[in-house]
Amino acid sequence: MNALDLNHHISEQYNTELEDLRNKVLAMGGLVEQQISDALEALENLDGELGENVVFTDHKVNAMEVKIDEQCSWIIARRQPTASDLRLLITIIKVITDLERIGDEAEKIGHMASMLSEMKGSTSYSQQDEIMYMGQEVRQMLHDTLDAFARLHSKDATRIAHRDEKVDRQYESILRKVMTYMMEDPRTITLNMNIIWVTRALERIGDHSKNICEYIIYMVEGRDVRHTNFVGLDGVTGREDS
Amino acid sequence: MVTAEELAYGMERESVAKGPLEIFEGGGQVVTDRDDRQTVGEPFVDNPRVSARNVNVYYDEKHAIHDVSLDLGENEVLAMIGPSGCGKSTFLRCLNRMNDTVASCRVTGKINFDGEDINSPKIDVVPLRAQVGMVFQKPNPFPKSIYENIAFGARIHGLARHRYELDEIVEGSLQRAGLWDEVKDRLEQPGTGLSGGQQQRLCIARTIAVSPEVILMDEPCSALDPIATAKIEELIDELRKQFTIAIVTHSMQQAARVSQRTAYFHLGDLIEAGDTKTVFTTPRHRLTEDYITGRFG
């Protein structure tokens, strides 16, 4: 049986308010996802203009965060939500914070892409393929996370959260290789530092997506799984990426 | 509202969000179906002050309360909530046999208080009602002076032999009810001359003057303004240190504020009981969830 049922309040207006709020979160998620895609594309093609565009668009994400936050506080003041409604609002307030930070990370990547594009003679850089692979991985992770949010699906959220471990491993692997390059040829340090920042930003996006997954589990099941090595209901761990 | 541009980003998922929500299959926090009327949660405590077992109440042929088993723990506030006619007040009135005053009412089951079943014919209801005091929805001071309102019960229960003892009881009770400073200069004036909130606190003082162990409150704040309500709620929290309190309230926020445990009644069934925190954040029965979030089933 579904723990969350956003409709059927006696107050029709309340239903509308919650639904509108949820749609806004999904819209914000969509915007952030787009930001990541653009940033990755800019990085892949070393497209400085597109990179700058990502930086420029970040204010939209910020504005949506503020707007949704405001709407949440108004609903809390007006409706004094309890149980699943309360969990939904708490979750939304937390989700949008993480979404906004993901937006910031995308902005950083966009900025790095434009810096890399300006670097003399750099049509490609070390580890480009690996970074793109990792980038697609975190983008997909966020995409699936937002789907789990839309579907109120805590089992999926459990599986997705565990994908963060893979992202962490990729981060470490790239870091090790980039460090070798820097030791081999100190002239590449500036370039490689930028690459480290990009990888770090991607790794953080994975962390934020994982946080969102944890909030989804809280929203649906009422269990707080933060800072635990959680397993899902019926022992779903998602470790095998099954 | 969401702007067109924002919508474009969220469009794909929005259609997902609007689709059927019953996809989730895991055993989330809400586990019990609407049709299941077994009590869920934790209706019992380790060292109960009052313990009711299989209580049924009938008004003539009408079966008003079905097999309710519930404990009142020592020094706790138990809030009973539920829609009108769910039996919460009827159950509360069982706890000091106030239902005896309703001719058509019949109560079965056991209610243990101090090791004895209060429904047993051996029990004298007059001392029982002193030990299990009651505060009603509408303040109902006696048409006597403020002093006499408090002194009356203490006198008939023989709690004071001398005038100075009576004075002490009156002052102590008014102080514990947070009313002393407001009325100490006019103890001889009629109790009915006080404001609604003061009258209600006078009634609470009157209840505690006879040294009860349990206090039952039937919507004690529903006739009061928010300030008087806040004072009574503050008082309830203070009184909890000495007494065990059961409160029936229509205000869920009040139940959440004043109680440690909450019991939810629905059409004569005890649906869920447990920690107030659990009941209000992660209720285990769908009916509780529906009620506290303002949904219709």
mmCIF file of C-alpha atoms in Angstrom, chain A residues 1-11 14 19-20 22-24 26-27 30-31 33-34 60 64 67 80 82-87 143 146-147 150-155 220-222 233, chain B residues 1-3 5-7 9-14 16-18 20-34 252-253 279-283 286 289-290 292-297:
data_model
loop_
_atom_site.group_PDB
_atom_site.id
_atom_site.type_symbol
_atom_site.label_atom_id
_atom_site.label_comp_id
_atom_site.label_asym_id
_atom_site.label_seq_id
_atom_site.Cartn_x
_atom_site.Cartn_y
_atom_site.Cartn_z
ATOM 1 C CA MET A 1 0.000 0.000 0.000
ATOM 2 C CA ASN A 2 1.225 3.439 -0.792
ATOM 3 C CA ALA A 3 2.349 5.423 2.224
ATOM 4 C CA LEU A 4 1.949 8.690 0.419
ATOM 5 C CA ASP A 5 -1.257 9.857 -1.024
ATOM 6 C CA LEU A 6 -1.050 13.488 -1.902
ATOM 7 C CA ASN A 7 -4.652 13.935 -2.829
ATOM 8 C CA HIS A 8 -7.875 13.395 -0.927
ATOM 9 C CA HIS A 9 -7.495 16.174 1.584
ATOM 10 C CA ILE A 10 -10.773 17.545 2.765
ATOM 11 C CA SER A 11 -9.428 20.882 1.589
ATOM 12 C CA TYR A 14 -4.494 21.988 0.087
ATOM 13 C CA GLU A 19 0.704 19.264 -6.072
ATOM 14 C CA ASP A 20 1.881 22.617 -7.306
ATOM 15 C CA ARG A 22 5.777 18.983 -6.073
ATOM 16 C CA ASN A 23 5.607 20.021 -9.699
ATOM 17 C CA LYS A 24 7.884 22.940 -8.922
ATOM 18 C CA LEU A 26 10.323 18.404 -10.418
ATOM 19 C CA ALA A 27 10.693 21.441 -12.644
ATOM 20 C CA GLY A 30 14.668 19.163 -14.616
ATOM 21 C CA LEU A 31 16.436 22.498 -14.837
ATOM 22 C CA GLU A 33 19.603 18.135 -14.915
ATOM 23 C CA GLN A 34 19.730 20.335 -17.993
ATOM 24 C CA LYS A 60 17.338 30.504 -12.253
ATOM 25 C CA MET A 64 13.466 28.459 -7.798
ATOM 26 C CA LYS A 67 10.472 30.381 -4.312
ATOM 27 C CA GLN A 80 0.299 22.773 10.200
ATOM 28 C CA THR A 82 1.394 16.267 10.002
ATOM 29 C CA ALA A 83 2.487 12.728 9.122
ATOM 30 C CA SER A 84 3.052 12.162 5.383
ATOM 31 C CA ASP A 85 2.311 15.799 4.529
ATOM 32 C CA LEU A 86 4.882 16.910 7.056
ATOM 33 C CA ARG A 87 7.417 14.422 5.753
ATOM 34 C CA HIS A 143 17.849 11.593 -13.411
ATOM 35 C CA LEU A 146 14.252 12.548 -9.613
ATOM 36 C CA ASP A 147 12.187 9.749 -11.138
ATOM 37 C CA ALA A 150 8.225 11.636 -8.749
ATOM 38 C CA ARG A 151 7.089 8.050 -8.280
ATOM 39 C CA LEU A 152 7.565 8.032 -4.491
ATOM 40 C CA HIS A 153 9.582 4.896 -4.956
ATOM 41 C CA SER A 154 11.791 4.155 -1.965
ATOM 42 C CA LYS A 155 13.134 0.846 -3.263
ATOM 43 C CA VAL A 220 7.899 7.347 1.818
ATOM 44 C CA GLU A 221 8.726 5.069 4.728
ATOM 45 C CA GLY A 222 9.290 7.420 7.618
ATOM 46 C CA LEU A 233 13.079 -3.158 2.659
ATOM 47 C CA MET B 1 2.278 28.962 -10.359
ATOM 48 C CA VAL B 2 4.918 27.217 -12.431
ATOM 49 C CA THR B 3 5.931 29.245 -15.463
ATOM 50 C CA GLU B 5 9.571 27.730 -19.177
ATOM 51 C CA GLU B 6 9.934 25.884 -15.903
ATOM 52 C CA LEU B 7 7.235 23.488 -16.931
ATOM 53 C CA TYR B 9 11.921 21.172 -17.906
ATOM 54 C CA GLY B 10 9.669 19.267 -15.591
ATOM 55 C CA MET B 11 7.069 18.259 -18.138
ATOM 56 C CA GLU B 12 8.195 14.731 -18.722
ATOM 57 C CA ARG B 13 8.316 13.884 -15.072
ATOM 58 C CA GLU B 14 5.180 15.773 -14.238
ATOM 59 C CA VAL B 16 4.838 10.569 -14.222
ATOM 60 C CA ALA B 17 3.956 12.377 -11.009
ATOM 61 C CA LYS B 18 0.345 12.654 -12.004
ATOM 62 C CA PRO B 20 -1.053 6.353 -10.453
ATOM 63 C CA LEU B 21 0.760 6.692 -7.168
ATOM 64 C CA GLU B 22 0.164 3.154 -6.036
ATOM 65 C CA ILE B 23 3.391 1.919 -7.598
ATOM 66 C CA PHE B 24 5.218 1.798 -4.323
ATOM 67 C CA GLU B 25 5.019 -1.695 -2.915
ATOM 68 C CA GLY B 26 7.365 -1.744 0.047
ATOM 69 C CA GLY B 27 5.918 -1.991 3.545
ATOM 70 C CA GLY B 28 6.203 1.690 4.314
ATOM 71 C CA GLN B 29 5.304 3.211 7.623
ATOM 72 C CA VAL B 30 1.572 3.186 6.992
ATOM 73 C CA VAL B 31 0.820 -0.485 7.061
ATOM 74 C CA THR B 32 -2.703 -1.042 8.214
ATOM 75 C CA ASP B 33 -5.578 -0.837 5.826
ATOM 76 C CA ARG B 34 -8.684 1.236 6.451
ATOM 77 C CA MET B 252 -4.698 17.950 16.942
ATOM 78 C CA GLN B 253 -2.088 20.615 17.461
ATOM 79 C CA VAL B 279 1.553 9.088 15.834
ATOM 80 C CA PHE B 280 2.037 12.563 14.424
ATOM 81 C CA THR B 281 5.019 11.894 12.179
ATOM 82 C CA THR B 282 4.739 8.262 11.126
ATOM 83 C CA PRO B 283 1.326 6.850 12.040
ATOM 84 C CA ARG B 286 -4.223 4.543 7.406
ATOM 85 C CA GLU B 289 -3.014 9.183 8.839
ATOM 86 C CA ASP B 290 -6.225 10.279 7.132
ATOM 87 C CA ILE B 292 -4.430 13.875 11.320
ATOM 88 C CA THR B 293 -3.602 15.050 7.826
ATOM 89 C CA GLY B 294 -7.148 16.154 7.142
ATOM 90 C CA ARG B 295 -8.036 13.617 4.452
ATOM 91 C CA PHE B 296 -11.249 11.806 3.847
ATOM 92 C CA GLY B 297 -11.046 8.032 3.644
#
